[in-house]
XYZ file of C-alpha atoms in Angstrom:
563
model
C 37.592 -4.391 46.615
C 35.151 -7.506 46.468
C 35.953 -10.675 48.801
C 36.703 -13.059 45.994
C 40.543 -14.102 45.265
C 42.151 -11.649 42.167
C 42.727 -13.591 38.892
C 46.607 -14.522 39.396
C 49.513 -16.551 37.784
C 51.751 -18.786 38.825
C 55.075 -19.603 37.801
C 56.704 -22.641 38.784
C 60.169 -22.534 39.040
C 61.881 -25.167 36.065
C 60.959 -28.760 37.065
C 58.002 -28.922 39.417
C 59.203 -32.058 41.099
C 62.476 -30.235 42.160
C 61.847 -29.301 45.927
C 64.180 -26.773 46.209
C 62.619 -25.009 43.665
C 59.639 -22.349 44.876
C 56.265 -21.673 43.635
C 55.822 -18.032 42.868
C 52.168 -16.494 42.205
C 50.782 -12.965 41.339
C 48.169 -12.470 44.063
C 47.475 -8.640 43.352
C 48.497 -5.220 42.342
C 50.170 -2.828 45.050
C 47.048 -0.719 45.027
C 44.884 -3.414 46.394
C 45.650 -3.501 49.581
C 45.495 -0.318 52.018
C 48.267 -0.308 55.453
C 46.168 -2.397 57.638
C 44.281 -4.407 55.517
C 44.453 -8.216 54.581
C 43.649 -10.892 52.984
C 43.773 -14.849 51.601
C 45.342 -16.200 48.261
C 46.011 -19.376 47.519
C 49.567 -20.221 46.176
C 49.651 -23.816 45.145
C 46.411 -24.870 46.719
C 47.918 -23.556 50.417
C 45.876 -20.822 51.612
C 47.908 -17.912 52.698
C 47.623 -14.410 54.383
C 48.647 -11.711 52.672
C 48.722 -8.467 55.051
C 50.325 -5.029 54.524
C 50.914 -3.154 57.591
C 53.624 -0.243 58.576
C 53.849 0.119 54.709
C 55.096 -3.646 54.444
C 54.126 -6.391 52.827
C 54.074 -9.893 54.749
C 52.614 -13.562 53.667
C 52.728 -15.959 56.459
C 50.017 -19.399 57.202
C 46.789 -18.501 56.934
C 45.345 -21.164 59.233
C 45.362 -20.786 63.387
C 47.813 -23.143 64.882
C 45.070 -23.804 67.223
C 42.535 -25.241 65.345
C 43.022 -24.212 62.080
C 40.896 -21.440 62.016
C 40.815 -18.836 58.973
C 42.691 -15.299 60.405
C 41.610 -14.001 56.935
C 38.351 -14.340 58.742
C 40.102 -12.368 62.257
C 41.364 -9.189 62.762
C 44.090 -7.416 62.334
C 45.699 -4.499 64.419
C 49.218 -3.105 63.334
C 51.676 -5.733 63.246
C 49.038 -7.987 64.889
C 46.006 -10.699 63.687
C 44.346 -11.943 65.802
C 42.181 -15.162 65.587
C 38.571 -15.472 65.130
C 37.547 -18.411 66.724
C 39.709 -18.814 69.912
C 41.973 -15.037 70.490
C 45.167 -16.304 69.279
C 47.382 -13.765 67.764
C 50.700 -13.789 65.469
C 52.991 -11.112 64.255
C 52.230 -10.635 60.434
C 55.861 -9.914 59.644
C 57.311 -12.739 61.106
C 54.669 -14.808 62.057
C 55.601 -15.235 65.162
C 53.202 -16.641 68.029
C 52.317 -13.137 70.093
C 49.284 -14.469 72.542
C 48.080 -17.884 73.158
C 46.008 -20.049 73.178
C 48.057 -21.280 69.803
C 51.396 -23.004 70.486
C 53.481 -22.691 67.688
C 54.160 -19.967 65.299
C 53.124 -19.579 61.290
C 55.149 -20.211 58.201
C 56.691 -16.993 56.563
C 56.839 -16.646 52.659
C 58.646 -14.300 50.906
C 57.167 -11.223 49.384
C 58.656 -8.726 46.353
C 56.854 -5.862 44.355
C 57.806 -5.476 40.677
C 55.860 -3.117 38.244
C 53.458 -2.630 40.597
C 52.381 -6.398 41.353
C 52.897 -7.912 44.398
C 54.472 -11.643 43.913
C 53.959 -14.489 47.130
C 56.613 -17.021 47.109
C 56.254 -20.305 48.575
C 59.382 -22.893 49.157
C 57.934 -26.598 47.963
C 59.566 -27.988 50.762
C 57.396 -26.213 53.155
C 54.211 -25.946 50.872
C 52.335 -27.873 53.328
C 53.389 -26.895 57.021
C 50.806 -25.303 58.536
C 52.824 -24.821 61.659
C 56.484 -23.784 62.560
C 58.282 -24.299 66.093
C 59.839 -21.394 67.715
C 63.673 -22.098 67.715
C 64.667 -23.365 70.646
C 68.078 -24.075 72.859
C 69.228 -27.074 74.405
C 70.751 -27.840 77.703
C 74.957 -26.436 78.222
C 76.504 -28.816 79.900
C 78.561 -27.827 83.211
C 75.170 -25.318 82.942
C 73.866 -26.330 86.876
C 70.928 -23.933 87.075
C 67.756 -25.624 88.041
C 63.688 -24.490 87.377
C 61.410 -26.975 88.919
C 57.710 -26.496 87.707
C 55.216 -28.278 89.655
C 51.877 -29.312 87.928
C 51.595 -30.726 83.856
C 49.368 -27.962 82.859
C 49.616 -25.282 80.426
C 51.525 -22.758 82.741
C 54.481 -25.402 83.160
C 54.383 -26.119 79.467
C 54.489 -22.918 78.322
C 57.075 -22.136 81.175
C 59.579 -25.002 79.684
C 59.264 -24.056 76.216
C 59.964 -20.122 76.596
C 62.906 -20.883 78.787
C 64.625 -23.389 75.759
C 63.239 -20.487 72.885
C 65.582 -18.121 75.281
C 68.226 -19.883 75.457
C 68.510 -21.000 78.922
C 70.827 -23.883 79.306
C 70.493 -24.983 82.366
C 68.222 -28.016 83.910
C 64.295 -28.136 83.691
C 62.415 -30.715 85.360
C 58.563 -30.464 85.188
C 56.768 -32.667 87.654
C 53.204 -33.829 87.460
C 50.670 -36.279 89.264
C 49.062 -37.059 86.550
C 50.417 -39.989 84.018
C 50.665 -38.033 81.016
C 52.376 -35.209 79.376
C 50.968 -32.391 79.441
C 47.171 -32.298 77.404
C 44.353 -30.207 76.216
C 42.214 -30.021 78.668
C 39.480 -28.246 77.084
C 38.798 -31.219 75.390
C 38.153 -33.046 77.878
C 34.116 -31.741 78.234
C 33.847 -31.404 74.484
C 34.854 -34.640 73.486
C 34.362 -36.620 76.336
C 34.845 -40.161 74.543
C 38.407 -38.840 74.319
C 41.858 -41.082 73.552
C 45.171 -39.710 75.178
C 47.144 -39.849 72.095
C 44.769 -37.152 70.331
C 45.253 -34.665 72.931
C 48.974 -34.437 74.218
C 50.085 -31.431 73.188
C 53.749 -32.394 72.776
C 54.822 -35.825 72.405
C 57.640 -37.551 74.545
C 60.149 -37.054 71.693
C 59.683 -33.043 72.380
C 61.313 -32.827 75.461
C 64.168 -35.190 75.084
C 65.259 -33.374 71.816
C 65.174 -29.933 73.747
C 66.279 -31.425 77.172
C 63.129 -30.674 78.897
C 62.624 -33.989 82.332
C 58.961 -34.863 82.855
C 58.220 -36.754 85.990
C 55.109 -38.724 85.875
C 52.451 -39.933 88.588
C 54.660 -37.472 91.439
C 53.607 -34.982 93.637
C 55.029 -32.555 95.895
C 53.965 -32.409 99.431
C 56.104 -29.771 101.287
C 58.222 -26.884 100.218
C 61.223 -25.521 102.053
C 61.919 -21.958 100.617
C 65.412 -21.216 102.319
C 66.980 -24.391 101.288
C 65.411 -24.493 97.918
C 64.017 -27.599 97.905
C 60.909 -29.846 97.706
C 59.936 -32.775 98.964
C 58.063 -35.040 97.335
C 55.681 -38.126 97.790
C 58.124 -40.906 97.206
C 60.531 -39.252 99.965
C 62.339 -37.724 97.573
C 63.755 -34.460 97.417
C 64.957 -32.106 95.007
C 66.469 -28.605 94.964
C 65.892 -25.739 92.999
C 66.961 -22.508 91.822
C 63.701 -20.938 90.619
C 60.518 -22.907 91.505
C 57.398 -22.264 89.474
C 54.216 -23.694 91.051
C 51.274 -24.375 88.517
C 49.853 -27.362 90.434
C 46.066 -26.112 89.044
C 42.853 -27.032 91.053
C 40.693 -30.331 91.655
C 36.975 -30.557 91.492
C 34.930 -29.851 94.815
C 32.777 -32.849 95.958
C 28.936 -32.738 97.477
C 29.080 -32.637 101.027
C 25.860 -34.910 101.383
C 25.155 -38.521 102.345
C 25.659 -41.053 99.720
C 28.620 -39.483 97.976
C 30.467 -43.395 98.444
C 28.482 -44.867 96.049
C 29.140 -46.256 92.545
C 28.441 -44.033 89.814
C 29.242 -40.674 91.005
C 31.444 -39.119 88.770
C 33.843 -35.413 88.294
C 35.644 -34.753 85.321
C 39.275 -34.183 85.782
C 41.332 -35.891 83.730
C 40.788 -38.035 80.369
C 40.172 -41.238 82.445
C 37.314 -39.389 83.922
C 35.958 -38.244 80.533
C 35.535 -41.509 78.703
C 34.282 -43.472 82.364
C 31.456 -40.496 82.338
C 30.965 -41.688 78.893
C 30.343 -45.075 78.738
C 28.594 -44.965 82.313
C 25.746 -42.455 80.862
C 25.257 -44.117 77.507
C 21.380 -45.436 77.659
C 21.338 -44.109 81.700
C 19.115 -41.235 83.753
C 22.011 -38.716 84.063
C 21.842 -36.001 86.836
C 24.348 -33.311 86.726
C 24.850 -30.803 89.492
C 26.181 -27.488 88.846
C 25.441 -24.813 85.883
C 28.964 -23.854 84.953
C 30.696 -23.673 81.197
C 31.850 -27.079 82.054
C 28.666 -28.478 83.192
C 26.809 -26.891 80.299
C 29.093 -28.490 77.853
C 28.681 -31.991 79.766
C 25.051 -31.536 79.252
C 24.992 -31.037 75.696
C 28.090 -33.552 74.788
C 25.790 -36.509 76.458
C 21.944 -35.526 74.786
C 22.373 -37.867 71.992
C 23.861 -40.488 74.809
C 22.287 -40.945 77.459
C 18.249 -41.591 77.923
C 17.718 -38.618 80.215
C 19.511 -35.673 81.606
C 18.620 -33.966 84.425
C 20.485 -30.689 85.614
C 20.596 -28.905 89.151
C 21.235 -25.582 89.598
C 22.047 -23.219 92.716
C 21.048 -19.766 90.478
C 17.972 -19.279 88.572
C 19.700 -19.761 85.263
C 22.676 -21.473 84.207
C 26.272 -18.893 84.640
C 23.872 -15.942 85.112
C 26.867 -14.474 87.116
C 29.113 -14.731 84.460
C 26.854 -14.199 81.099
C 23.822 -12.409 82.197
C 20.148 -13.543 82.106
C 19.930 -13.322 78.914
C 22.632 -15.988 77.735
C 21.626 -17.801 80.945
C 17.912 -18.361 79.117
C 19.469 -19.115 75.349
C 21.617 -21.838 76.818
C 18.601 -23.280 79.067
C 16.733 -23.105 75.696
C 19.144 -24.625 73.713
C 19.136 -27.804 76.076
C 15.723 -28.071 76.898
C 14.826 -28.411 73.479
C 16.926 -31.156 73.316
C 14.590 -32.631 76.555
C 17.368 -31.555 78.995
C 15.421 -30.670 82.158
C 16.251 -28.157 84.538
C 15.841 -27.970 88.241
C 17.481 -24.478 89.636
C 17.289 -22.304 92.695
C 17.463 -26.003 94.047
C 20.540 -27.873 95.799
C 20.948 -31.675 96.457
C 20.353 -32.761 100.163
C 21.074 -36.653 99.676
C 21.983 -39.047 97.280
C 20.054 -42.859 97.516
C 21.318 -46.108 95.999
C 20.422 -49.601 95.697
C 23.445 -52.241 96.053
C 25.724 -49.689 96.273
C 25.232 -47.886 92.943
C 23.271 -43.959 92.495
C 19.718 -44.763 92.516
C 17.702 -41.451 93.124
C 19.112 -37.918 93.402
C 16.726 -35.904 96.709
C 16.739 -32.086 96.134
C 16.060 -29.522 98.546
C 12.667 -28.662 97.212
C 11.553 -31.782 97.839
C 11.914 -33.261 94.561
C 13.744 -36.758 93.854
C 14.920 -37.659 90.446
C 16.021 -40.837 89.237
C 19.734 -41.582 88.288
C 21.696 -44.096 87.156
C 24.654 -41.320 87.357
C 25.435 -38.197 89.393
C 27.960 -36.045 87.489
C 28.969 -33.289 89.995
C 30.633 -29.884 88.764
C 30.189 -27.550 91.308
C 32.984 -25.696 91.177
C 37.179 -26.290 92.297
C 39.525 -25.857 94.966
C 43.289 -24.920 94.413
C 45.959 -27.917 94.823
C 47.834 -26.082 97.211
C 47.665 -27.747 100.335
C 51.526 -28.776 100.404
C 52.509 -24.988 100.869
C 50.756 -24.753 104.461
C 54.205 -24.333 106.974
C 56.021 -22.812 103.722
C 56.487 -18.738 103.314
C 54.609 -19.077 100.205
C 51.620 -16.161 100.441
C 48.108 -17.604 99.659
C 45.037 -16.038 99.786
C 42.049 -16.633 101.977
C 40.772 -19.446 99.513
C 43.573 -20.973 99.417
C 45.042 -19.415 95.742
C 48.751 -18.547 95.790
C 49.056 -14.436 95.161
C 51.169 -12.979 92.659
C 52.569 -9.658 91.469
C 52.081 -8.909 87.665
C 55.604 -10.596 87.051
C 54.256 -13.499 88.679
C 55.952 -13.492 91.542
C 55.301 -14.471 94.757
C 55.868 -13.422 97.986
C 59.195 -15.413 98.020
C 61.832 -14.291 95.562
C 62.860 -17.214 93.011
C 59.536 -18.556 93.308
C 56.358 -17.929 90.432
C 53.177 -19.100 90.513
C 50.739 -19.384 87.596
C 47.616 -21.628 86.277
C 44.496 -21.768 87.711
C 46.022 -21.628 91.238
C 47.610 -18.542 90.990
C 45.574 -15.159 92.270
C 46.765 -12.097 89.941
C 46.533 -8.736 89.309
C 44.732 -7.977 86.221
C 45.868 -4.859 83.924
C 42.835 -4.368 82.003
C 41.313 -4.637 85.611
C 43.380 -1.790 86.955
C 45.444 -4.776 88.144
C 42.967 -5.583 90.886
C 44.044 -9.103 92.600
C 41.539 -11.825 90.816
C 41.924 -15.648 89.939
C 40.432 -16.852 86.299
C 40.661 -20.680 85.128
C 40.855 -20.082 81.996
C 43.464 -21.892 79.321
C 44.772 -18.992 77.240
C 45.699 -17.146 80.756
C 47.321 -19.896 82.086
C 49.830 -20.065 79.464
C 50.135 -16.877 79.424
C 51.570 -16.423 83.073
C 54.069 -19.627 82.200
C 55.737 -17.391 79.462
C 55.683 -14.221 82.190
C 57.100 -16.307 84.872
C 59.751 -17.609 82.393
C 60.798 -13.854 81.222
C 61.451 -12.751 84.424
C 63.098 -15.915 85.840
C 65.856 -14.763 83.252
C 66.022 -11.028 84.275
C 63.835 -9.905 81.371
C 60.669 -7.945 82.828
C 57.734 -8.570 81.432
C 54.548 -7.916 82.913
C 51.545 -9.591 82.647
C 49.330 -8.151 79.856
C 46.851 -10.319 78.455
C 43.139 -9.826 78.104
C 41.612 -13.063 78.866
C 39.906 -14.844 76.371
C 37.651 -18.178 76.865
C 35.230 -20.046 74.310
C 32.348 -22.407 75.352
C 30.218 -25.058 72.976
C 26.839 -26.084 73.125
C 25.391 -28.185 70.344
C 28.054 -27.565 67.715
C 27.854 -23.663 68.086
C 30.105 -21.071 70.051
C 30.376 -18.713 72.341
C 33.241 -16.619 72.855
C 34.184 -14.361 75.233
C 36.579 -11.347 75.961
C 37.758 -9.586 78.888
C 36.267 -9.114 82.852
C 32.912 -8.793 83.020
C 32.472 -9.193 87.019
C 30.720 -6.485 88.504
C 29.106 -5.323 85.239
C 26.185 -3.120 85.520
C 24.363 -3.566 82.346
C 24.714 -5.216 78.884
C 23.750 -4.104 75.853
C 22.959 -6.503 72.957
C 23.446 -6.400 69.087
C 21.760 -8.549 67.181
C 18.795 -11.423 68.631
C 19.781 -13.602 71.436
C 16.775 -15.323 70.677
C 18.067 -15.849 67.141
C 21.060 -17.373 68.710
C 23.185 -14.273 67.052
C 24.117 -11.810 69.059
C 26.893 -10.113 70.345
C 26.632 -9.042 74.367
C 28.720 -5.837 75.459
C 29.137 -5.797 79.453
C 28.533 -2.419 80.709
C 30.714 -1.021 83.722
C 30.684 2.793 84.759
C 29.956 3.950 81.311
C 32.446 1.411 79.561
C 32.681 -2.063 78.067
C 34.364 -4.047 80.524
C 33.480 -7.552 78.512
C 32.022 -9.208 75.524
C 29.966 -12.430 74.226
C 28.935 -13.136 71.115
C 27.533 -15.747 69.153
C 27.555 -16.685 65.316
C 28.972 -13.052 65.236
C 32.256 -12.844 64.459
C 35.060 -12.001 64.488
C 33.390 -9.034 66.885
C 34.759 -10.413 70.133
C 37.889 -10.373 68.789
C 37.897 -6.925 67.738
C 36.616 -6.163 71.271
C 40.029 -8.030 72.586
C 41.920 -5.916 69.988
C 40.504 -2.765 71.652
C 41.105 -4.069 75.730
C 44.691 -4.697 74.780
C 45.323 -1.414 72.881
C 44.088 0.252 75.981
C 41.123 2.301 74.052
C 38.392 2.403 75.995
C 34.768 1.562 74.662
C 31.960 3.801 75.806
C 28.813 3.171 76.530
C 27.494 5.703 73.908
C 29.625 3.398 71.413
C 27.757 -0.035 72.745
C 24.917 1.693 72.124
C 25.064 3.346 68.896
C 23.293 1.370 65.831
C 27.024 2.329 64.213
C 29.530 -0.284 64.740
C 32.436 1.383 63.121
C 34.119 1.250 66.152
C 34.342 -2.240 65.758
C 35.865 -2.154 62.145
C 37.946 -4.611 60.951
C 40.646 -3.923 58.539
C 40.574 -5.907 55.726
C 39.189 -5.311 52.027
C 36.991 -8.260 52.421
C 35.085 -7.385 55.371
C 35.302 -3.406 55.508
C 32.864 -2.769 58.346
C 30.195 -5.356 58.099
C 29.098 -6.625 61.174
C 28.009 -9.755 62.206
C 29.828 -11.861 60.136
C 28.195 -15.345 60.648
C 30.749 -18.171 60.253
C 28.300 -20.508 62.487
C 28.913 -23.146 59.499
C 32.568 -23.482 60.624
C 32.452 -24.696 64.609
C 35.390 -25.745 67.124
């Protein structure tokens, strides 16, 4: 079956300007689609996904709730599709939200067969929603039960919401330090010149209509675990019934002379993103530390600032993480772009001139002009008001959890980017991963169980990175990899990068390849294991995607279409 759209009809229903009315379209014959196989049609200009799976026919949005991306262009794996750009997945039958990092769940249209063509219908009213909120509950009154998240991240978000779409009635108060609502905050490197409004990922109205308290510009400082409460510091206190902590981490400082002067700068919040921004525009920028974040830094400010220098620990920027071979692409990308690198180097002293960043000295001897020192060296975990509580942290200070994210106190979760967890795809081994699409996950885990459902914790992690307008993605645990084997050029800039560990992929990486690192995700979750003879092999079937448009070509280069 070719990848272009059948020939169809469509039949509106009597008058077109009647909204109750829907429009109904002939978008193929039954025998054109195989179980497991899908595929876009438009019905009134509004692209959507027709899939059959199980032996049934479904037609939900065919745009990500994320950003929008294309899942005609993803893959799909039984009742499953999964996202191309970003790992987000919805059920195709009810198009239902089934792994993050989307929010909300897909429109549904209604399907029938009759003499062997298969109809979409799609209500006028809802021709144009893209997205669709889980239902959700409200607060019962005389309902006293109390869940107190700490921390305005994802985890709490995600926490509050699954708790309403379950129907728990009673209180739940989400506190944060910062000053606004909960936001993307993988925005906040990739579009540094960033305004608040554009990034809140609900708006205040949200959580009065679904009974939801935010307290703003608060922070906890103690906990008492046997009379439920926490303290707070205004001098307040309040109790709880279940406590979820999400309270995230901060970024580490240089531990150096001249860190007090003007003009040093970490990126935590939105405020920090646009001062970084207007302080670098025309400036000598130095940047210490090679991390995703750093690397994006880099590459958001090239067109701003007059020069960027950046100083690494490693030989090659997240070498660790992505392998030498990524490490040299990225350092590629930037240098051609006149970023210059200083690595296997550390800074020993920062100079100034009337108290502003004047010269940055490095250990090799070197000293390098700056009007600004951007430092991104790494985090520690907010979780310094636990010390005297029963809570269970780690040696580095991360708050351990069992797979129903539980700590070691019962009626208290932890989740986020402070939280240390066992891993399934890992053979649960204990590890701690910042990354966005995990965090929520654990908030919806630590809300299951908070109401007697058991769920464990079952999501292969997913992350994305941007350099210059183009992608990486990223799938599953690559630490202690052995080897990696490589499809495609890296020096092409499109590849895809299979992390070798005893004789199995553990991880993947690609670049202008999709949607291959979502197939790889599609594999980690279904628990099939990818040999090494598989990485290896010229033949990719292993990675085929089901879907008439595709059938097993691989790489699919959608490099044109960046987030």
């Amino acid at each position: 079956m070719s990848g272009t759209k059948p020939p169809c009809e469509e039949l509106w229903d009597s008058d077109p300007e009647d909204t109750s009315r829907e429009l109904t379209k002939v978008v193929c014959l039954e025998t054109d689609l195989q179980d497991g196989q899908m595929m876009e049609v438009e019905v009134g200009h509004h692209s959507v996904l027709l899939t059959r799976s199980e032996g049934k026919y479904s037609a939900i949005g065919n745009q990500c709730t994320h950003y929008g991306a294309p899942l005609s262009k993803g893959v799909i794996s039984g009742h499953t599709v999964r996202c191309p750009w970003h790992g987000a997945c919805f059920n195709v039958h009810t198009g239902d939200l089934e792994e993050y990092p989307g929010m909300d769940c897909l429109p549904c249209h209604k399907v029938t067969i009759q003499n062997n063509k298969v109809y979409v219908s799609v209500n006028k009213k809802t021709l144009r929603q893209e997205k669709r909120l889980k239902s959700m509950g409200l607060s019962v009154p005389g309902v006293t039960h109390t869940v107190l998240l700490l921390g305005g991240g994802a985890a709490s978000l995600i926490c509050a919401e699954t708790l309403r779409q379950e129907n728990f009635g009673g209180r739940i108060i989400m506190v944060t330090r910062d000053d606004l609502l909960p936001y993307d905050k993988t925005r906040l490197s990739k579009v540094m010149n960033v305004e608040n409004d554009s990034i809140l990922l609900r708006r205040m109205e949200f959580f009065h209509q679904y009974d939801i308290e935010v307290w703003l510009r608060k922070e906890a400082v103690s906990v008492d675990t046997d009379r439920k409460t926490v303290t707070f510091d205004d001098g307040s206190v309040q109790s709880y019934d279940h406590l979820l902590i999400s309270t995230g981490c901060r970024a580490k400082g240089l531990d150096v002379p001249g860190m007090k002067l003007d003009n040093i700068r970490k990126l935590e919040t939105p405020e920090d993103a646009r001062k970084i921004h207007s302080a670098c525009l025309g400036c000598s920028v130095v940047l210490v530390g090679t991390s995703f974040v750093g690397m994006e830094i880099a590459s958001y400010l090239i067109d701003k600032a007059s020069s960027i220098s950046v100083v690494g620990s490693s030989e090659l920027p997240y070498q660790n993480t992505l392998g030498r071979e990524i490490g040299k692409v990225t350092m590629k990308m930037l240098s051609e772009k006149k970023v210059k690198f200083y690595m296997n180097d550390n800074v020993t002293e920062v100079r100034g001139v009337d108290g502003k960043v004047k010269e940055v000295v490095l250990k090799s001897g070197e000293v390098i002009p700056a009007n600004v020192l951007i430092v991104g060296i790494g985090v520690k975990a907010n979780s310094e008001f636990l010390r005297g509580s029963k809570i269970e942290t780690d040696s580095k200070n991360f708050v351990i959890v069992d797979k129903y994210m539980r700590t070691n106190v019962p009626t208290v979760y932890c989740g986020g980017d402070v939280a240390t967890f066992p891993l399934a795809m890992a053979k649960n081994r204990l590890v701690n991963i910042g990354h966005w699409q995990i965090a929520q996950a654990h908030g919806r885990i630590a809300a299951l169980n908070m109401l007697d459902k058991p769920t464990e914790l079952s999501s292969v992690p997913f992350y994305w990175t941007v350099l210059l307008g183009e992608t990486i993605r990223y799938t599953g645990y690559g630490e202690g990899y052995t080897d990696i084997v490589i499809k495609g050029k890296i020096e092409d800039r499109k590849f895809l990068a299979l992390y070798i560990k005893n004789d199995e992929v553990i991880a993947a990486a690609s670049l202008s390849y999709d949607p291959a690192v979502s197939a790889v995700a599609e594999r980690f979750v279904a628990g099939k294991v990818i040999t090494r003879k598989e990485a290896e092999s010229d033949e990719l079937s292993w990675l085929k995607v089901s879907r008439p448009t595709l059938s097993s070509t691989l790489p699919l280069n959608t490099s044109s279409v960046q987030c």
